[in-house]
CSV table of C-alpha atoms in Angstrom, one decimal:
chain,number,residue,atom,x,y,z
H,1,MET,CA,201.9,49.2,-52.4
H,2,THR,CA,201.8,50.3,-48.7
H,3,ALA,CA,199.4,48.9,-45.9
H,4,SER,CA,195.9,50.0,-46.5
H,5,VAL,CA,193.6,51.8,-43.8
H,6,PRO,CA,191.5,49.2,-42.5
H,7,VAL,CA,187.7,49.6,-43.3
H,8,GLU,CA,187.0,49.3,-39.4
H,9,HIS,CA,188.9,52.3,-38.7
H,10,SER,CA,187.0,54.4,-41.2
H,11,LEU,CA,183.9,53.1,-40.0
H,12,PHE,CA,185.0,54.2,-36.3
H,13,LEU,CA,185.6,57.7,-37.7
H,14,ALA,CA,182.1,57.8,-39.3
H,15,ALA,CA,180.4,56.5,-36.1
H,16,ILE,CA,182.5,59.3,-34.1
H,17,LEU,CA,181.3,61.9,-36.2
H,18,PHE,CA,177.8,60.7,-36.3
H,19,VAL,CA,177.6,60.5,-32.7
H,20,LEU,CA,178.9,64.1,-32.6
H,21,GLY,CA,176.5,65.2,-35.1
H,22,LEU,CA,173.7,63.6,-32.9
H,23,VAL,CA,174.8,65.2,-29.8
H,24,GLY,CA,174.7,68.6,-31.5
H,25,VAL,CA,171.1,68.1,-32.6
H,26,LEU,CA,170.2,66.8,-29.2
H,27,ALA,CA,171.9,69.6,-27.1
H,28,ARG,CA,171.6,72.7,-29.1
H,29,ARG,CA,168.6,74.8,-29.3
H,30,ASN,CA,169.6,77.2,-32.1
H,31,VAL,CA,168.1,76.0,-35.3
H,32,MET,CA,171.4,77.3,-37.3
H,33,PHE,CA,173.4,74.4,-35.1
H,34,ILE,CA,170.9,71.9,-35.4
H,35,LEU,CA,171.2,72.3,-39.1
H,36,LEU,CA,174.9,72.3,-39.0
H,37,SER,CA,174.6,69.1,-37.0
H,38,ILE,CA,172.5,67.3,-39.5
H,39,GLU,CA,175.2,68.3,-41.9
H,40,VAL,CA,177.6,66.6,-40.2
H,41,MET,CA,175.5,63.3,-39.7
H,42,PHE,CA,175.0,63.2,-43.5
H,43,ASN,CA,178.9,63.5,-43.9
H,44,ALA,CA,179.4,60.7,-41.6
H,45,ALA,CA,177.1,58.6,-43.5
H,46,GLY,CA,178.9,59.4,-46.8
H,47,ILE,CA,182.1,58.5,-45.1
H,48,ALA,CA,180.8,55.2,-44.4
H,49,PHE,CA,179.5,54.6,-47.9
H,50,VAL,CA,182.8,55.7,-49.4
H,51,ALA,CA,185.0,53.7,-46.8
H,52,ALA,CA,182.8,50.4,-47.8
H,53,GLY,CA,183.1,51.2,-51.6
H,54,SER,CA,186.7,51.5,-51.0
H,55,GLU,CA,187.0,48.0,-49.3
H,56,TRP,CA,185.3,46.0,-52.0
H,57,ALA,CA,186.8,48.3,-54.7
H,58,GLN,CA,183.4,49.3,-55.8
H,59,ALA,CA,181.9,52.6,-57.3
H,60,ASP,CA,178.8,52.1,-55.7
H,61,GLY,CA,179.6,53.7,-52.5
H,62,GLN,CA,180.7,56.9,-54.1
H,63,VAL,CA,177.5,56.9,-56.5
H,64,MET,CA,175.4,56.8,-53.0
H,65,PHE,CA,177.6,59.5,-51.8
H,66,MET,CA,176.5,61.6,-54.6
H,67,PHE,CA,173.0,60.9,-53.9
H,68,ILE,CA,173.8,61.9,-50.2
H,69,LEU,CA,174.9,65.4,-51.4
H,70,ALA,CA,171.8,65.7,-53.5
H,71,VAL,CA,169.6,65.1,-50.6
H,72,THR,CA,171.6,67.2,-48.3
H,73,ALA,CA,171.5,70.1,-50.9
H,74,ALA,CA,167.6,70.0,-50.9
H,75,GLU,CA,167.4,69.7,-47.2
H,76,VAL,CA,169.5,72.8,-46.6
H,77,ALA,CA,167.7,74.7,-48.7
H,78,VAL,CA,164.3,73.8,-47.3
H,79,GLY,CA,165.8,74.0,-43.8
H,80,LEU,CA,167.3,77.4,-44.1
H,81,ALA,CA,164.2,78.8,-45.7
H,82,LEU,CA,162.2,77.1,-42.7
H,83,LEU,CA,164.9,79.0,-40.2
H,84,LEU,CA,164.5,82.3,-42.0
H,85,ARG,CA,160.5,81.8,-41.6
H,86,LEU,CA,160.8,81.0,-38.2
H,87,TYR,CA,163.1,84.0,-37.5
H,88,ARG,CA,160.8,86.3,-39.1
H,89,HIS,CA,157.9,85.0,-37.1
H,90,PHE,CA,159.1,84.6,-33.5
H,91,THR,CA,162.4,86.9,-34.1
H,92,THR,CA,164.5,84.3,-32.3
H,93,LEU,CA,166.3,81.3,-33.6
H,94,ASN,CA,165.5,78.9,-30.5
H,95,ILE,CA,163.5,75.9,-31.6
H,96,ASP,CA,161.6,75.9,-28.7
H,97,ALA,CA,159.6,78.8,-29.7
H,98,ALA,CA,158.1,76.7,-32.3
H,99,SER,CA,156.8,74.3,-30.0
H,100,LYS,CA,154.1,77.2,-28.8
H,101,MET,CA,152.9,77.0,-32.8
H,102,ARG,CA,149.0,76.5,-33.0
H,103,GLY,CA,146.9,75.9,-36.3
X,1,MET,CA,199.6,57.0,-46.4
X,2,ASN,CA,198.0,55.7,-43.1
X,3,VAL,CA,199.7,58.3,-41.1
X,4,VAL,CA,197.7,61.0,-43.4
X,5,PHE,CA,194.5,59.2,-42.8
X,6,TYR,CA,194.7,59.0,-39.1
X,7,ILE,CA,196.0,62.7,-38.8
X,8,SER,CA,193.1,63.9,-41.0
X,9,ALA,CA,190.3,61.7,-39.0
X,10,ALA,CA,191.8,63.5,-35.8
X,11,VAL,CA,191.6,66.8,-37.3
X,12,ALA,CA,188.0,66.0,-38.6
X,13,ILE,CA,187.0,64.8,-35.1
X,14,VAL,CA,188.3,67.9,-33.2
X,15,SER,CA,187.2,70.5,-35.3
X,16,THR,CA,183.7,68.9,-35.5
X,17,ALA,CA,183.6,68.9,-31.8
X,18,LEU,CA,184.7,72.6,-31.9
X,19,ALA,CA,182.1,73.3,-34.1
X,20,ILE,CA,178.8,71.8,-32.5
X,21,THR,CA,180.1,73.6,-29.3
X,22,ARG,CA,180.7,77.1,-30.3
X,23,MET,CA,178.3,79.7,-29.4
X,24,ASN,CA,179.1,81.9,-32.4
X,25,ALA,CA,177.5,80.6,-35.8
X,26,VAL,CA,180.4,82.0,-37.8
X,27,HIS,CA,183.0,80.3,-35.5
X,28,ALA,CA,181.1,77.1,-36.0
X,29,LEU,CA,180.9,77.7,-39.6
X,30,LEU,CA,184.7,78.2,-39.8
X,31,TYR,CA,185.3,74.8,-37.7
X,32,LEU,CA,182.7,73.0,-39.9
X,33,ILE,CA,184.6,74.2,-43.0
X,34,VAL,CA,188.0,72.7,-41.5
X,35,SER,CA,186.1,69.6,-40.8
X,36,LEU,CA,185.3,69.1,-44.3
X,37,LEU,CA,188.4,69.6,-45.7
X,38,ALA,CA,189.6,67.2,-43.4
X,39,VAL,CA,187.3,64.4,-44.6
X,40,ALA,CA,188.0,65.4,-48.2
X,41,LEU,CA,191.5,64.2,-47.6
X,42,VAL,CA,190.2,61.2,-45.7
X,43,PHE,CA,188.2,60.4,-49.0
X,44,TYR,CA,191.5,61.1,-51.2
X,45,VAL,CA,193.3,58.6,-49.1
X,46,LEU,CA,190.8,55.7,-49.0
X,47,GLY,CA,191.3,56.0,-53.0
X,48,ALA,CA,188.2,58.2,-54.1
X,49,PRO,CA,189.6,61.2,-55.1
X,50,PHE,CA,186.3,62.4,-57.3
X,51,VAL,CA,184.3,62.3,-54.3
X,52,ALA,CA,186.9,64.4,-52.4
X,53,ALA,CA,186.9,67.1,-55.1
X,54,LEU,CA,183.1,67.0,-54.7
X,55,GLU,CA,183.4,67.2,-51.0
X,56,VAL,CA,185.5,70.4,-51.1
X,57,ILE,CA,183.3,72.0,-54.2
X,58,ILE,CA,180.0,71.2,-53.1
X,59,TYR,CA,179.9,70.8,-49.2
X,60,ALA,CA,182.7,73.0,-48.1
X,61,GLY,CA,182.1,75.5,-51.1
X,62,ALA,CA,178.4,75.7,-51.9
X,63,ILE,CA,176.3,74.2,-49.0
X,64,MET,CA,178.7,76.2,-46.2
X,65,VAL,CA,178.1,79.5,-48.3
X,66,LEU,CA,174.3,79.0,-47.9
X,67,PHE,CA,174.7,79.0,-44.5
X,68,LEU,CA,177.0,82.1,-44.4
X,69,PHE,CA,174.3,83.8,-46.5
X,70,VAL,CA,171.7,83.1,-44.0
X,71,VAL,CA,174.0,84.1,-41.0
X,72,MET,CA,174.5,87.5,-42.8
X,73,MET,CA,170.8,87.9,-43.5
X,74,LEU,CA,170.1,87.6,-39.8
X,75,ASN,CA,172.6,90.1,-38.9
X,76,LEU,CA,171.4,93.1,-40.6
X,77,GLY,CA,171.3,96.6,-38.7
X,78,PRO,CA,173.9,98.9,-37.2
X,79,GLU,CA,174.4,96.7,-34.4
X,80,SER,CA,176.0,94.3,-36.9
X,81,VAL,CA,179.2,96.6,-37.2
X,82,GLU,CA,180.3,96.4,-33.7
X,83,GLN,CA,179.3,92.7,-33.6
X,84,GLU,CA,181.5,92.5,-36.3
X,85,GLN,CA,184.3,94.2,-34.8
X,86,GLN,CA,183.7,92.2,-31.8
X,87,TRP,CA,184.2,88.8,-34.2
X,88,VAL,CA,187.2,89.7,-35.8
X,89,LYS,CA,189.6,89.2,-32.9
X,90,TRP,CA,192.8,87.3,-33.7
X,91,TYR,CA,192.0,84.1,-31.3
X,92,VAL,CA,189.1,83.6,-33.5
X,93,TRP,CA,190.9,82.4,-36.7
X,94,VAL,CA,194.1,80.7,-34.8
X,95,GLY,CA,192.3,77.4,-34.0
X,96,PRO,CA,190.6,77.0,-37.7
X,97,VAL,CA,194.2,78.1,-39.2
X,98,PHE,CA,196.2,75.8,-37.0
X,99,LEU,CA,194.0,73.0,-38.0
X,100,ALA,CA,194.0,73.5,-41.9
X,101,GLY,CA,197.6,74.0,-41.6
X,102,ILE,CA,197.7,70.4,-40.3
X,103,LEU,CA,195.8,69.5,-43.5
X,104,ILE,CA,198.0,71.4,-45.8
X,105,ILE,CA,201.2,70.0,-44.5
X,106,GLU,CA,199.7,66.5,-45.1
X,107,LEU,CA,198.3,67.7,-48.7
X,108,ILE,CA,202.2,68.6,-49.4
X,109,TYR,CA,203.3,65.5,-48.2
X,110,ILE,CA,200.9,63.6,-50.4
X,111,LEU,CA,202.0,65.7,-53.2
X,112,LEU,CA,205.5,65.3,-52.8
X,113,GLY,CA,205.4,61.8,-52.1
X,114,GLU,CA,205.9,58.9,-54.5
X,115,ARG,CA,202.9,57.9,-56.8
X,116,SER,CA,203.1,54.4,-55.6
X,117,LEU,CA,201.9,55.8,-52.3
X,118,LEU,CA,198.6,56.9,-53.7
X,119,ALA,CA,197.6,53.3,-54.2
X,120,GLY,CA,197.3,52.5,-50.5
X,121,ASN,CA,193.7,51.4,-50.7
X,122,HIS,CA,191.7,50.2,-53.7
X,123,ASN,CA,191.4,53.4,-56.1
X,124,VAL,CA,188.2,53.7,-57.8
X,125,SER,CA,188.6,56.3,-60.7
X,126,PRO,CA,186.2,58.8,-61.8
X,127,THR,CA,185.5,56.7,-64.9
X,128,GLN,CA,184.3,53.7,-62.8
X,129,VAL,CA,182.0,56.1,-60.5
X,130,ALA,CA,180.5,57.8,-63.8
X,131,VAL,CA,179.7,54.4,-65.5
X,132,THR,CA,178.3,53.2,-62.7
X,133,LEU,CA,176.3,56.2,-62.1
X,134,PHE,CA,174.7,56.6,-65.6
X,135,GLY,CA,174.4,52.8,-65.8
X,136,PRO,CA,172.5,51.0,-63.4
X,137,TYR,CA,171.9,53.9,-61.0
X,138,LEU,CA,170.1,56.0,-63.9
X,139,LEU,CA,166.8,56.0,-62.4
X,140,GLY,CA,168.4,57.1,-59.2
X,141,VAL,CA,170.1,60.2,-60.9
X,142,GLU,CA,166.4,61.2,-62.1
X,143,LEU,CA,164.9,60.8,-58.8
X,144,ALA,CA,167.8,62.9,-57.6
X,145,SER,CA,166.7,65.9,-59.9
X,146,MET,CA,163.4,65.4,-58.5
X,147,VAL,CA,164.3,65.8,-55.1
X,148,LEU,CA,166.6,69.0,-55.9
X,149,LEU,CA,163.5,70.4,-58.0
X,150,ALA,CA,161.1,69.7,-54.7
X,151,GLY,CA,163.8,71.3,-52.5
X,152,LEU,CA,163.9,74.4,-55.1
X,153,ILE,CA,160.1,74.9,-55.1
X,154,GLY,CA,159.9,74.5,-51.0
X,155,ALA,CA,162.6,76.9,-50.5
X,156,ASN,CA,161.1,79.2,-52.9
X,157,ARG,CA,157.5,78.8,-51.2
X,158,LEU,CA,159.0,78.9,-47.6
X,159,GLY,CA,161.2,82.0,-48.2
X,160,ARG,CA,159.0,84.0,-49.7
X,161,GLY,CA,157.6,86.7,-47.2
X,162,SER,CA,154.3,86.1,-45.5
X,163,THR,CA,152.4,88.9,-47.0
X,164,SER,CA,153.9,89.0,-50.8
X,165,GLY,CA,153.1,85.3,-50.9
X,166,ARG,CA,149.4,85.6,-49.9
X,167,GLY,CA,147.1,84.9,-52.7
X,168,LYS,CA,149.6,84.1,-55.4
X,169,GLY,CA,150.0,80.5,-54.7
X,170,LYS,CA,147.3,77.8,-55.1
X,171,ASP,CA,147.7,76.6,-51.7
X,172,ARG,CA,147.5,79.8,-49.7
């Protein structure tokens, strides 16, 4: 058996990907890119779960990843429907346009 | 196997960084798909082959296709043709193809390697995952189905046109 990957390195990868997604959410103004960045953050959380489950040889981490997958699918469906509504209403994908929404 | 992990992690980080800095949504989607494939390889090295398959099938397959559908829906009209010609330049796919090439070389290296190399980390088999998922986490499976149903109904309500939806539902 070769030397296994230390769990800290997997968690570093998860942290870096999460921060990249967070930067994307904060920096971009296009709703499409914000949704993509949220996907990246969900994925990073999944890496952390799977790495921890692999470290202790438990299946719970992979089960949690499957729940993340279900939540992500629901979030993407609702988020993209909202994106289409925003585009139809304001004819732009700028998230700041929605701040003018009243009532 | 450690080498495979670190190269895949580097590919994932680079392609994610490129994905969130692209100006064009289709380019960003290409890089994000490469990033998800790299993460799937990371999962495989970590001893989670079932999750690696789910990552490719559901994330890179289904969810990214949803994004592509929306990009296509937003680009209707005659100007989309010249936009498309503008998009399909050779340098557009060089970056993703290069990163995906690194991944496929790693995959060939894994497949040609000895079987004992696959057991670097604790390997959690799909059977163990299924026993846990439908044993202690059965309530979670039911709740996940409710979340998916709520997402379906929400997307249906929101995605309906503003005029055709009026007066049909209860809340509007």
